[in-house]
mmCIF file of C-alpha atoms in Angstrom:
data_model
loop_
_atom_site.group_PDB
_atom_site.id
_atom_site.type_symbol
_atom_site.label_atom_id
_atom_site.label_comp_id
_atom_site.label_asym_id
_atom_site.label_seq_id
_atom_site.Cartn_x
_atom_site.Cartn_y
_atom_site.Cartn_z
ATOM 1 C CA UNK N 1 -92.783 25.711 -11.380
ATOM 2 C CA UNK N 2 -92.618 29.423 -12.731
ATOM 3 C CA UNK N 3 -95.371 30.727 -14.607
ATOM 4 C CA UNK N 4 -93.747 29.761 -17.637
ATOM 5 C CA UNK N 5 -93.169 26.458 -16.935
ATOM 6 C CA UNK N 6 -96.807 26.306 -15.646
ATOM 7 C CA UNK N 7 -97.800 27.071 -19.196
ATOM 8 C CA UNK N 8 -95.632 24.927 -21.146
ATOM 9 C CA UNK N 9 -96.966 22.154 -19.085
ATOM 10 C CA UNK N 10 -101.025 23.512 -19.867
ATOM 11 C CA UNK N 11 -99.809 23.387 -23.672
ATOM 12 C CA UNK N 12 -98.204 20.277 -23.571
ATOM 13 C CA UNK N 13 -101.189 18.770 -21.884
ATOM 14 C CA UNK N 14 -103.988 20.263 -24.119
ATOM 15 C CA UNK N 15 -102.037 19.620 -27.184
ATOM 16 C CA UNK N 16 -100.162 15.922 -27.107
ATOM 17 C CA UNK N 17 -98.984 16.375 -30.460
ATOM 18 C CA UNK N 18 -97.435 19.432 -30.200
ATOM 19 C CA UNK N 19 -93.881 20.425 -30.753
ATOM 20 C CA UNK N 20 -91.885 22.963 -28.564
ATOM 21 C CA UNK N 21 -89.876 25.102 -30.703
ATOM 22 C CA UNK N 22 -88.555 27.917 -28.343
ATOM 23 C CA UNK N 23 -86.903 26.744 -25.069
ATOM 24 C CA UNK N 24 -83.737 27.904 -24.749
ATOM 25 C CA UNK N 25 -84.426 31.367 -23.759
ATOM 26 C CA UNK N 26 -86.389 29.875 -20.716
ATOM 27 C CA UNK N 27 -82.135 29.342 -19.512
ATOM 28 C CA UNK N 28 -82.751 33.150 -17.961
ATOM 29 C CA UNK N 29 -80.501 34.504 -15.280
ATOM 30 C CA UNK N 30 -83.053 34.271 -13.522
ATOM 31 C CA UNK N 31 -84.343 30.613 -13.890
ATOM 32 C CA UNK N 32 -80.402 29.991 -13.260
ATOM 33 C CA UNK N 33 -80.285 31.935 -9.904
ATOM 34 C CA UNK N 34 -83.411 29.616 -8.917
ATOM 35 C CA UNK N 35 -81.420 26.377 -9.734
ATOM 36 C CA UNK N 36 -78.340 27.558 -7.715
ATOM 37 C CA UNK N 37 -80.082 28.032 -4.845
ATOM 38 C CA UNK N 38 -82.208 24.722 -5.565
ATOM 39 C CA UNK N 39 -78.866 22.630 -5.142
ATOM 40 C CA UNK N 40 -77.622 21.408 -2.326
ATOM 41 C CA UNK N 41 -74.735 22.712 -0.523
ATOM 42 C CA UNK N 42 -73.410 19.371 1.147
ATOM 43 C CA UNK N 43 -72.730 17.568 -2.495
ATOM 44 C CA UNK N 44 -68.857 16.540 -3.652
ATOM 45 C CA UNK N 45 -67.286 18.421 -6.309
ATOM 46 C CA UNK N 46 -66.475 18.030 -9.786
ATOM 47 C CA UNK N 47 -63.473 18.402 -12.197
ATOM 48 C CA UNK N 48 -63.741 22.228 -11.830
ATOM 49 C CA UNK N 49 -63.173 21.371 -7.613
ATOM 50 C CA UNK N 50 -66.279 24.061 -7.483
ATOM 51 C CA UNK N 51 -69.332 24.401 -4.506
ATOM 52 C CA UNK N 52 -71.994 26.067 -3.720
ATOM 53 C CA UNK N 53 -70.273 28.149 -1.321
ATOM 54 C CA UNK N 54 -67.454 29.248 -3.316
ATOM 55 C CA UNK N 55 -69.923 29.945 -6.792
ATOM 56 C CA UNK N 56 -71.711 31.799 -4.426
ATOM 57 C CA UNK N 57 -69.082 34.258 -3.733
ATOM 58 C CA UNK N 58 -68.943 35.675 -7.034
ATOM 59 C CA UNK N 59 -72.701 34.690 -7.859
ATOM 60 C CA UNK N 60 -73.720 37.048 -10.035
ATOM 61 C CA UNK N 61 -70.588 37.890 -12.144
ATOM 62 C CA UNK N 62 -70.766 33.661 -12.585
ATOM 63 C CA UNK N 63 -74.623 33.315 -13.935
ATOM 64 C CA UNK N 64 -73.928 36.673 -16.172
ATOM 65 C CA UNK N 65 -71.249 34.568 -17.779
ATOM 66 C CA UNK N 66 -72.702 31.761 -17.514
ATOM 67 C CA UNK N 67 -76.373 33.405 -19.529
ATOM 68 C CA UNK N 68 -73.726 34.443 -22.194
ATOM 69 C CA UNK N 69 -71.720 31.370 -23.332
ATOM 70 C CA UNK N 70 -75.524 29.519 -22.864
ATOM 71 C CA UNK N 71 -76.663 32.507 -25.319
ATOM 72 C CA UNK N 72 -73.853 32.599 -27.665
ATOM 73 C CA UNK N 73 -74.053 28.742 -27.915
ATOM 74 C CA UNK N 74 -70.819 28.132 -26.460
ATOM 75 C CA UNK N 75 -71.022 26.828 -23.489
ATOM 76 C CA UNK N 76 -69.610 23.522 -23.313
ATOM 77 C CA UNK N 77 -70.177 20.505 -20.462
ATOM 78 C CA UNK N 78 -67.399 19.642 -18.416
ATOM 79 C CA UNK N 79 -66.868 16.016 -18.359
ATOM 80 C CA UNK N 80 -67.738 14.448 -14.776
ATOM 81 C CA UNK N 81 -65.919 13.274 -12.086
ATOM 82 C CA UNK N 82 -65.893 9.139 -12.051
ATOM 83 C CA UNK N 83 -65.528 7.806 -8.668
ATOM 84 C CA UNK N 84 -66.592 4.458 -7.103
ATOM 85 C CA UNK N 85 -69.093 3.443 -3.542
ATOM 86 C CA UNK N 86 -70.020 0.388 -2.661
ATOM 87 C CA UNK N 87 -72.808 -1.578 -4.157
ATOM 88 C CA UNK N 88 -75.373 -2.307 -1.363
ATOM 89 C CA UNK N 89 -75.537 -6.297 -0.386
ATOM 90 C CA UNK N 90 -72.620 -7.363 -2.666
ATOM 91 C CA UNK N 91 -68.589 -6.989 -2.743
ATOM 92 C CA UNK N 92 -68.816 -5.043 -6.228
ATOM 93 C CA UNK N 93 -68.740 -1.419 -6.429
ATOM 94 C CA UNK N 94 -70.752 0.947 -8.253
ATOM 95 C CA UNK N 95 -69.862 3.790 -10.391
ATOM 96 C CA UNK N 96 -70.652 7.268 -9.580
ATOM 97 C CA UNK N 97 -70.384 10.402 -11.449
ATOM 98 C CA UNK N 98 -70.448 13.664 -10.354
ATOM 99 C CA UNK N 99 -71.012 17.030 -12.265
ATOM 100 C CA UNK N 100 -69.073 20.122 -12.624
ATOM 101 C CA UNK N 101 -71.496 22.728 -9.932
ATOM 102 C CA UNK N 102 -72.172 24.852 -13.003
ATOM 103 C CA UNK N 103 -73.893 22.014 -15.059
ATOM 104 C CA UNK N 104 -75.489 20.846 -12.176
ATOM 105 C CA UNK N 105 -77.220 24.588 -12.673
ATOM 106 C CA UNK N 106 -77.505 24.009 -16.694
ATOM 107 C CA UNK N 107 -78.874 20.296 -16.101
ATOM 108 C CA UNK N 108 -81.455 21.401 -13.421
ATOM 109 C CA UNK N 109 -83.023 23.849 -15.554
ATOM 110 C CA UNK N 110 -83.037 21.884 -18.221
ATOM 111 C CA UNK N 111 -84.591 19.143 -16.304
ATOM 112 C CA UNK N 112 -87.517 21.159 -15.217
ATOM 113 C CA UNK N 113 -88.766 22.172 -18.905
ATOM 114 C CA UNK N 114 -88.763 18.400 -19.808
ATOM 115 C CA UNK N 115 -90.515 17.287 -16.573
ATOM 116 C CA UNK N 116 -93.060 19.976 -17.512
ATOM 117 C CA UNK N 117 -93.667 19.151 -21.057
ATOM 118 C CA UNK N 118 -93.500 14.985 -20.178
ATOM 119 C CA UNK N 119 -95.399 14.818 -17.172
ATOM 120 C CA UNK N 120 -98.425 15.123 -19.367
ATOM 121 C CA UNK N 121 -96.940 12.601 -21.791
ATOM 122 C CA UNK N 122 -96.269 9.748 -19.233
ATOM 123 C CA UNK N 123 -98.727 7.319 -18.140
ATOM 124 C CA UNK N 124 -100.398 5.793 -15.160
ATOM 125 C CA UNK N 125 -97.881 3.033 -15.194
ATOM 126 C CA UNK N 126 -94.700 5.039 -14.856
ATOM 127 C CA UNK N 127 -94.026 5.440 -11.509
ATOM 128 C CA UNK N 128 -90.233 5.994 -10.779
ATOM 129 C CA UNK N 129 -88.263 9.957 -10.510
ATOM 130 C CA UNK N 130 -91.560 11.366 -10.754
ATOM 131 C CA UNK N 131 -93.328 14.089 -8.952
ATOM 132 C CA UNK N 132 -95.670 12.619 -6.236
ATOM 133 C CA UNK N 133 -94.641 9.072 -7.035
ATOM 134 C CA UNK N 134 -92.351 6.646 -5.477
ATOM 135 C CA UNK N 135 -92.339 2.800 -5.230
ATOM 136 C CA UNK N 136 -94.834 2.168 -2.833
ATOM 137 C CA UNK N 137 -97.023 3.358 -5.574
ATOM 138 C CA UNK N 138 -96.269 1.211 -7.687
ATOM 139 C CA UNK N 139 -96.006 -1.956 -4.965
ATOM 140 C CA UNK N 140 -99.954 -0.747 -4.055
ATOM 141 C CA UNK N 141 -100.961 -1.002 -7.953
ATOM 142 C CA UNK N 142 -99.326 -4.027 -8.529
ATOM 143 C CA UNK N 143 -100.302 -5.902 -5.218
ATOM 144 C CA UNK N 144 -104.088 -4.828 -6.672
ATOM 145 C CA UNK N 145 -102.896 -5.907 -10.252
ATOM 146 C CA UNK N 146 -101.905 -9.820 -8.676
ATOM 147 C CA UNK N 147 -104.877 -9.896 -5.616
ATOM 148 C CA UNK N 148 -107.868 -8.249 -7.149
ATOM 149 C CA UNK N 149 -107.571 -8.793 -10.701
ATOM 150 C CA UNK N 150 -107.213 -11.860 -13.665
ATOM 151 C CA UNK N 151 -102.953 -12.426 -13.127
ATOM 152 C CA UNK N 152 -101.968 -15.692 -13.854
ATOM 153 C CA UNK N 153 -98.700 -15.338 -15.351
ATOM 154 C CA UNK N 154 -96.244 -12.305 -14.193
ATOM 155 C CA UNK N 155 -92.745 -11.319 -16.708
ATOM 156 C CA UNK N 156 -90.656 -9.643 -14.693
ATOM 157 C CA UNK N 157 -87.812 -7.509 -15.499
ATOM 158 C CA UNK N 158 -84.710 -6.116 -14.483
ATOM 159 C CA UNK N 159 -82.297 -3.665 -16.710
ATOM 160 C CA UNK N 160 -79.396 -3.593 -15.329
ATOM 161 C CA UNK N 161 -76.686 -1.043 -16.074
ATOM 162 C CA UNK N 162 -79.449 1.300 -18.081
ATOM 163 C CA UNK N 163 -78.236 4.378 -17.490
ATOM 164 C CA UNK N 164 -75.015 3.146 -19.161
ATOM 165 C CA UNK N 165 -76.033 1.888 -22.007
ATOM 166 C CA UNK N 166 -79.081 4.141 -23.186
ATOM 167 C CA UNK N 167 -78.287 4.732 -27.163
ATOM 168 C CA UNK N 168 -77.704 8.550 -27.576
ATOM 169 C CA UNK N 169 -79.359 8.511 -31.340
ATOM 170 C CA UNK N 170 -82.355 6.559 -30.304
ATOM 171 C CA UNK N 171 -82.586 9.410 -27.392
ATOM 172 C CA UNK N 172 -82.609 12.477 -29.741
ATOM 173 C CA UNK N 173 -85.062 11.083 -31.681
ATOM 174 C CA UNK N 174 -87.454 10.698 -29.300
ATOM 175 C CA UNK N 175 -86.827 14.139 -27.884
ATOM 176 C CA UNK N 176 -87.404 15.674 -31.056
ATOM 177 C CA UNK N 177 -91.067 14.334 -31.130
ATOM 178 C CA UNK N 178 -92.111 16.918 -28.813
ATOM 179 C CA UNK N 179 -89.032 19.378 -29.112
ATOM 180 C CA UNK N 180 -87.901 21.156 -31.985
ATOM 181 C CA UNK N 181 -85.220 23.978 -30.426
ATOM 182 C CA UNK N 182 -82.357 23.313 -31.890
ATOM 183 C CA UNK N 183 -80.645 25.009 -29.115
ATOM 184 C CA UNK N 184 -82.524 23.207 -26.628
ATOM 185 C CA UNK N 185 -81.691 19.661 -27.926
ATOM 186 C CA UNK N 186 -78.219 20.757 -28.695
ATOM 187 C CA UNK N 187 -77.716 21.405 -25.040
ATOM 188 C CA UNK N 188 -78.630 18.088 -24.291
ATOM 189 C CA UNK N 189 -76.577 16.574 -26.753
ATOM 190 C CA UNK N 190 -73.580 18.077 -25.878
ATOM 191 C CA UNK N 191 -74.099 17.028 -21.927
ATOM 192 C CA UNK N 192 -74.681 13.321 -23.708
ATOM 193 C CA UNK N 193 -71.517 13.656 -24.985
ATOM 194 C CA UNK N 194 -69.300 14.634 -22.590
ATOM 195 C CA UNK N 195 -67.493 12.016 -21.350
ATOM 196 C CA UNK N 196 -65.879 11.437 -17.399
ATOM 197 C CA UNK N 197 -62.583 11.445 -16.060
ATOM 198 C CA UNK N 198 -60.906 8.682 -14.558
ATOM 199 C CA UNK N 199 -57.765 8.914 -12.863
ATOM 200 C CA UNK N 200 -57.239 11.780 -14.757
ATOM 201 C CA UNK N 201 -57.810 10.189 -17.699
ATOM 202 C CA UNK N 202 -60.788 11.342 -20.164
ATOM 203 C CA UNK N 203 -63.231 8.857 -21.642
ATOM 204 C CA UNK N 204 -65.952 8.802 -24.184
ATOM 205 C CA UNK N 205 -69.492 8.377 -23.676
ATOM 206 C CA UNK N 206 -70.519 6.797 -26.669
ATOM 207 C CA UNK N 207 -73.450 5.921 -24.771
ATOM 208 C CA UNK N 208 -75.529 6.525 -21.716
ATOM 209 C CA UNK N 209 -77.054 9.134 -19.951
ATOM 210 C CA UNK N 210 -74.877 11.590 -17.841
ATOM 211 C CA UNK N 211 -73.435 9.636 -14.588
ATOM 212 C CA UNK N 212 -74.931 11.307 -11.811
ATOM 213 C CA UNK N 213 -76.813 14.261 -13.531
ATOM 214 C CA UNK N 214 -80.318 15.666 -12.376
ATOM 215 C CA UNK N 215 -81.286 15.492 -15.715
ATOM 216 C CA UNK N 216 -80.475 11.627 -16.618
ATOM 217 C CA UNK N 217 -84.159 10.395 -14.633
ATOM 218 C CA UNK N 218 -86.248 12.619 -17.359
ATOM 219 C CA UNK N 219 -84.188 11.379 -20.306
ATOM 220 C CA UNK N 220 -84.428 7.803 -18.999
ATOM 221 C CA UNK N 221 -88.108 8.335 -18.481
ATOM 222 C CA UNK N 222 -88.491 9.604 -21.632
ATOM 223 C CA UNK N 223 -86.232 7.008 -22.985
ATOM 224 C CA UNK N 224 -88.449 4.082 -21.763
ATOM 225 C CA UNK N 225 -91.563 5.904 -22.339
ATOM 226 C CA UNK N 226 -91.290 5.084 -25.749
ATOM 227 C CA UNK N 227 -89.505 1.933 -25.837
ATOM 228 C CA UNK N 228 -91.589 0.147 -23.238
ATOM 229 C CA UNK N 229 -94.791 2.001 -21.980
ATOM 230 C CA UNK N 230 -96.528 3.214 -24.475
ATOM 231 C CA UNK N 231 -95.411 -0.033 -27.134
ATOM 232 C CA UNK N 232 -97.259 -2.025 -23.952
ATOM 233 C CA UNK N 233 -100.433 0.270 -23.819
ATOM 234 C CA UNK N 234 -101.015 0.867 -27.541
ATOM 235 C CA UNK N 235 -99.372 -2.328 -28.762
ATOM 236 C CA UNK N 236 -99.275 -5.603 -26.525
ATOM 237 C CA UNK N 237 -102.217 -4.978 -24.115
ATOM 238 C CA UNK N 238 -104.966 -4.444 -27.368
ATOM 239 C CA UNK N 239 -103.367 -7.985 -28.658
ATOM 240 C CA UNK N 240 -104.689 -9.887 -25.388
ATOM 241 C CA UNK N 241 -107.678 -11.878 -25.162
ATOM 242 C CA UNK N 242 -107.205 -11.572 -21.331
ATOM 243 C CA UNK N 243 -106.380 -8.774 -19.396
ATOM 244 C CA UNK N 244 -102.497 -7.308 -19.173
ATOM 245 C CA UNK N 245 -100.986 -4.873 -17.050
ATOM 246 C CA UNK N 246 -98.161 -3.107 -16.779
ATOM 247 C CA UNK N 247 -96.117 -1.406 -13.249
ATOM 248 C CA UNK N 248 -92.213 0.290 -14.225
ATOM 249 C CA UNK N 249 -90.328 2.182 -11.699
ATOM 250 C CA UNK N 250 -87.651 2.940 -13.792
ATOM 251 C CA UNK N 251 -85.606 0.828 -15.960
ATOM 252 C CA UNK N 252 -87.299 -2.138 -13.328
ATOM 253 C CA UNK N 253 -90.811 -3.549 -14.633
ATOM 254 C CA UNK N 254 -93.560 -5.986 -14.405
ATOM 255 C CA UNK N 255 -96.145 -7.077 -16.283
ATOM 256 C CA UNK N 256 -99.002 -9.039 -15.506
ATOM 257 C CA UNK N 257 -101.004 -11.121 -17.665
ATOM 258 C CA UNK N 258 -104.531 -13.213 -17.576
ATOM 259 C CA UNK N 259 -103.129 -16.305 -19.980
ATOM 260 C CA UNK N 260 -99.773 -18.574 -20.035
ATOM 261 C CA UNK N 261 -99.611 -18.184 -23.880
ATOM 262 C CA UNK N 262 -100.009 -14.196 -23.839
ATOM 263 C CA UNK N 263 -97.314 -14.162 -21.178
ATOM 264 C CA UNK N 264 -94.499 -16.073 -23.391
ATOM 265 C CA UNK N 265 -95.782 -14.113 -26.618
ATOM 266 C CA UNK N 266 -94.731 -11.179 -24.747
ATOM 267 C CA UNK N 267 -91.552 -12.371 -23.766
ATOM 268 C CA UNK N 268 -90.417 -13.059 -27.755
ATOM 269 C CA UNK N 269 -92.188 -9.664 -28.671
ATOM 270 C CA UNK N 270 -89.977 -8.050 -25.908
ATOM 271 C CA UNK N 271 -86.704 -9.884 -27.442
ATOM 272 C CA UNK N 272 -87.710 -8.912 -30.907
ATOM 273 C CA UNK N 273 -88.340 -5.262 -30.385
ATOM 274 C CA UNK N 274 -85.005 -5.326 -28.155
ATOM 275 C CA UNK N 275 -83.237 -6.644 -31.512
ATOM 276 C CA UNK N 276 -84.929 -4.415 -33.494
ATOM 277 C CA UNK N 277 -83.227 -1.469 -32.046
ATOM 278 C CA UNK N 278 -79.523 -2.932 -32.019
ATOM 279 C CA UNK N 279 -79.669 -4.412 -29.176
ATOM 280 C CA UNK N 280 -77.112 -7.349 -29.223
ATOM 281 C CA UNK N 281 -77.983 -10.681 -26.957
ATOM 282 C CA UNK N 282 -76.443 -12.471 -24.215
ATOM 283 C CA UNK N 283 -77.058 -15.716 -22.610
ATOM 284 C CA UNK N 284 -76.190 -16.159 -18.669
ATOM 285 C CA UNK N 285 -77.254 -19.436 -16.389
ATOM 286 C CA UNK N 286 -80.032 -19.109 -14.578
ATOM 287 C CA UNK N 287 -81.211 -22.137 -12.956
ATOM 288 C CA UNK N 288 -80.295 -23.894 -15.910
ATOM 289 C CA UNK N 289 -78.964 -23.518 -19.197
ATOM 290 C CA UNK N 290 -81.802 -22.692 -22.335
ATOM 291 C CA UNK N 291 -80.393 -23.830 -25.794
ATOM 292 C CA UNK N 292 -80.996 -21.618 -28.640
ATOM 293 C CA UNK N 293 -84.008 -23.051 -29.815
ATOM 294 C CA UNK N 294 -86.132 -22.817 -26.073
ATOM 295 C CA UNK N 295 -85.921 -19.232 -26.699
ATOM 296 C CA UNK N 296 -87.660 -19.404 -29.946
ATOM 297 C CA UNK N 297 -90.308 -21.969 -28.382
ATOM 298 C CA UNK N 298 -91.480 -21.590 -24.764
ATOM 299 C CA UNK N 299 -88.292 -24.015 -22.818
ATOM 300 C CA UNK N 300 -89.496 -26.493 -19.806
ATOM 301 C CA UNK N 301 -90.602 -25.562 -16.880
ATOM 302 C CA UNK N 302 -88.268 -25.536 -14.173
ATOM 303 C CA UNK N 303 -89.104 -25.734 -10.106
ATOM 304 C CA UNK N 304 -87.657 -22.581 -8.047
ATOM 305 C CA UNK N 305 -89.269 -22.946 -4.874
ATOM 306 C CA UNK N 306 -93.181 -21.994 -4.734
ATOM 307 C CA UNK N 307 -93.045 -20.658 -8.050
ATOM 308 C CA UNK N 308 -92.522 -22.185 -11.736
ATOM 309 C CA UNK N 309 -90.138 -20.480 -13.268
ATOM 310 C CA UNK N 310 -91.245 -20.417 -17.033
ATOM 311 C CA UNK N 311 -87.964 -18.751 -18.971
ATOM 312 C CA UNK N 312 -85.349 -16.843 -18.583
ATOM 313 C CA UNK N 313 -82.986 -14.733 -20.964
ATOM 314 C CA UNK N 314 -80.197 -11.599 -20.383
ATOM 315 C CA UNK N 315 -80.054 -8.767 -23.015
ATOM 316 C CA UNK N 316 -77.341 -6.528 -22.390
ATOM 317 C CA UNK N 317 -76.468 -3.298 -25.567
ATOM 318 C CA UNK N 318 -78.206 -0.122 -25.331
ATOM 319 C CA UNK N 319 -80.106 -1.163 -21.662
ATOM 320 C CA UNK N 320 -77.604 -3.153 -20.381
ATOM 321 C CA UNK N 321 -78.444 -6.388 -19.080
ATOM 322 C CA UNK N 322 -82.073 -7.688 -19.541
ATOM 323 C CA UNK N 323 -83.388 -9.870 -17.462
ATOM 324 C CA UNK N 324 -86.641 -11.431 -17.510
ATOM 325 C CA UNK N 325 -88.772 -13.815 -16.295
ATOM 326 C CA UNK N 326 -91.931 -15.539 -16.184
ATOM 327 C CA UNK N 327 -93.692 -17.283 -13.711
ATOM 328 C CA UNK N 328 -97.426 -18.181 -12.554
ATOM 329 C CA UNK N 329 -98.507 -15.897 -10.193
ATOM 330 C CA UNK N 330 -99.331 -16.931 -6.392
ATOM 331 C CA UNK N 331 -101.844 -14.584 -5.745
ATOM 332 C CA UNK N 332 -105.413 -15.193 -5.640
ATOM 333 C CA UNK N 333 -106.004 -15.128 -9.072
ATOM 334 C CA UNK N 334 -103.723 -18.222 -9.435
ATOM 335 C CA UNK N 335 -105.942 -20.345 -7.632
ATOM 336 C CA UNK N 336 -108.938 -19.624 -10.085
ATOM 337 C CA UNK N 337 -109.985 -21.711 -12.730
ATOM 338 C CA UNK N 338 -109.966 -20.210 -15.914
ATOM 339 C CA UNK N 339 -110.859 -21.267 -19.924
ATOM 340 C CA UNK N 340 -108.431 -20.046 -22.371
ATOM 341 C CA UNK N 341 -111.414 -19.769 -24.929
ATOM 342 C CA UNK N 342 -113.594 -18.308 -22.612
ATOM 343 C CA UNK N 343 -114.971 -14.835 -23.443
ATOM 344 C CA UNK N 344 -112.233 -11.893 -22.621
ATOM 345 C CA UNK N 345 -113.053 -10.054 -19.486
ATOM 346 C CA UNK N 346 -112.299 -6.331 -20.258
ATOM 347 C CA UNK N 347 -110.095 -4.381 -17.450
ATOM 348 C CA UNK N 348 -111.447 -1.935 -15.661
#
């Protein structure tokens, strides 16, 4: 990080509360020659058919230009470049967008101001497109979560299609609790906004996070930061009688829990909140079909191999599909006895 990055992220830390107001101006030639050379060389091209190697030709009459339009507050995200690979382990294939070169510059600066300013928001149980953090991480805390301490019951869940479906208002809001630049947040508005081509067709993005861009990890981060993380922490986990944990590596998470009946509160607390923020519902068989009314009361319990499978829902809208389930844990601390009225055992 440069030196004022460094000291965005000392303010951000000392002050949690505090709102950024001028950020823009940290878009410097400079910062943007840094970010070119930062990118890879090796990575397909957009809509504007530009590298590395041929931006680097005429590199500084491009970032002069380029510091201008940012400047003058009209420079304007090209839309990106929709093409398709194959989806690992299945026939279906996944979309993938790719940026014009020059937002990949924009994006990447912008993307190092909010990792600065967020890494001292995000907490211990965030683990995925983070610095010094990967999913091993996360596997080691949760294997120590199940083994070593009171998990009984485990809801796991799996958003699928996030990216896609992450509500832009809901977004900007949540930005502007620790960002008040307007030109900063219009930036990342505008790259919110716009759109990919298709067969040389253009399309809205009336939702989602830019396909493909460095800077859609932060704003999904950020995104789930305060829809999931710290709603668990400062919300869920100070409900529980027993002890509750939480593990997310991305728009993927788990969360352990001590008692059955904590566990399925959860699960229609998650549903709730997800309807509380427009999230529409859909049912898909899993197993077996629930009715309606077993997702309002906890449904029968259903054999899937060595585990009990307790419930099982889809939520697809702003995150896509939501999956969840819950199930009694086969660790260690499934074989232990325990009293539901017994006295809570504080985590550690």
């Amino acid at each position: 990080m440069t030196t004022k990055q460094v000291r965005i992220a000392e303010l951000a830390k000392e002050n949690p509360k505090m709102a950024f107001t001028s950020l823009a101006h940290l878009l410097s030639v400079e910062e943007l020659r840094v970010c070119h050379r930062e990118l890879q060389g090796n990575k397909a091209a957009g809509i504007d058919q530009m590298t590395k190697a041929s931006y680097q030709e005429h590199l500084d009459e491009h970032l002069a230009d380029l510091d201008k339009r940012l400047k003058q507050k009209s420079y304007r995200p090209l839309p990106v470049r929709r093409t398709y690979i194959d989806k690992p382990g299945t026939k279906k294939e996944r979309p993938l967008g790719i940026p014009a070169y020059e937002d990949k510059i924009v994006q990447r600066g912008l993307a190092k101001i909010l990792n600065a300013i967020y890494e001292q928001d995000f907490l211990d149980c965030s683990f995925g497109f983070r610095l010094n953090r990967n999913c091993h991480d996360a596997l080691k805390v949760l294997n120590v979560f199940i083994e070593k301490k009171y998990t009984n019951y485990i809801v796991d869940v799996d958003i699928r299609g996030f990216f896609d479906h992450v509500d832009h208002q809901w977004m900007m809001r949540f930005l502007k609790l620790r960002i008040k630049d307007p030109s900063f947040l219009r930036l990342i508005a505008r790259f919110l906004k716009a759109g990919y081509m298709e067969k040389e067709t253009w399309h809205a993005s009336e939702q989602g996070t830019p396909q493909g861009g460095l800077i859609s990890p932060i704003l999904a981060n950020v995104y789930l930061h305060y829809v999931i993380d710290l709603w668990f922490t400062k919300a869920v986990k100070k409900q529980c009688q027993g002890q509750a944990y939480l593990v997310r590596y991305a728009d993927d998470f788990v969360c352990c829990f001590q008692y059955k009946q904590e566990a399925q509160r959860f699960y229609c607390d998650l549903k709730r909140r997800l309807e509380n923020l427009t999230w529409r519902l859909r049912r898909r068989k899993r197993g077996s079909s629930l009715s309606d009314d077993s997702l309002r009361k906890m449904p029968r319990e259903m054999e899937t191999g060595s585990q009990r499978l307790l419930t099982s829902w889809d939520s697809p809208t702003i995150v896509g599909k939501v999956k969840a389930d819950i199930f009694e844990s086969s660790g260690k601390a499934a074989e232990r006895k325990w009293v539901p009225n017994s006295k809570p055992i504080r985590s550690g």
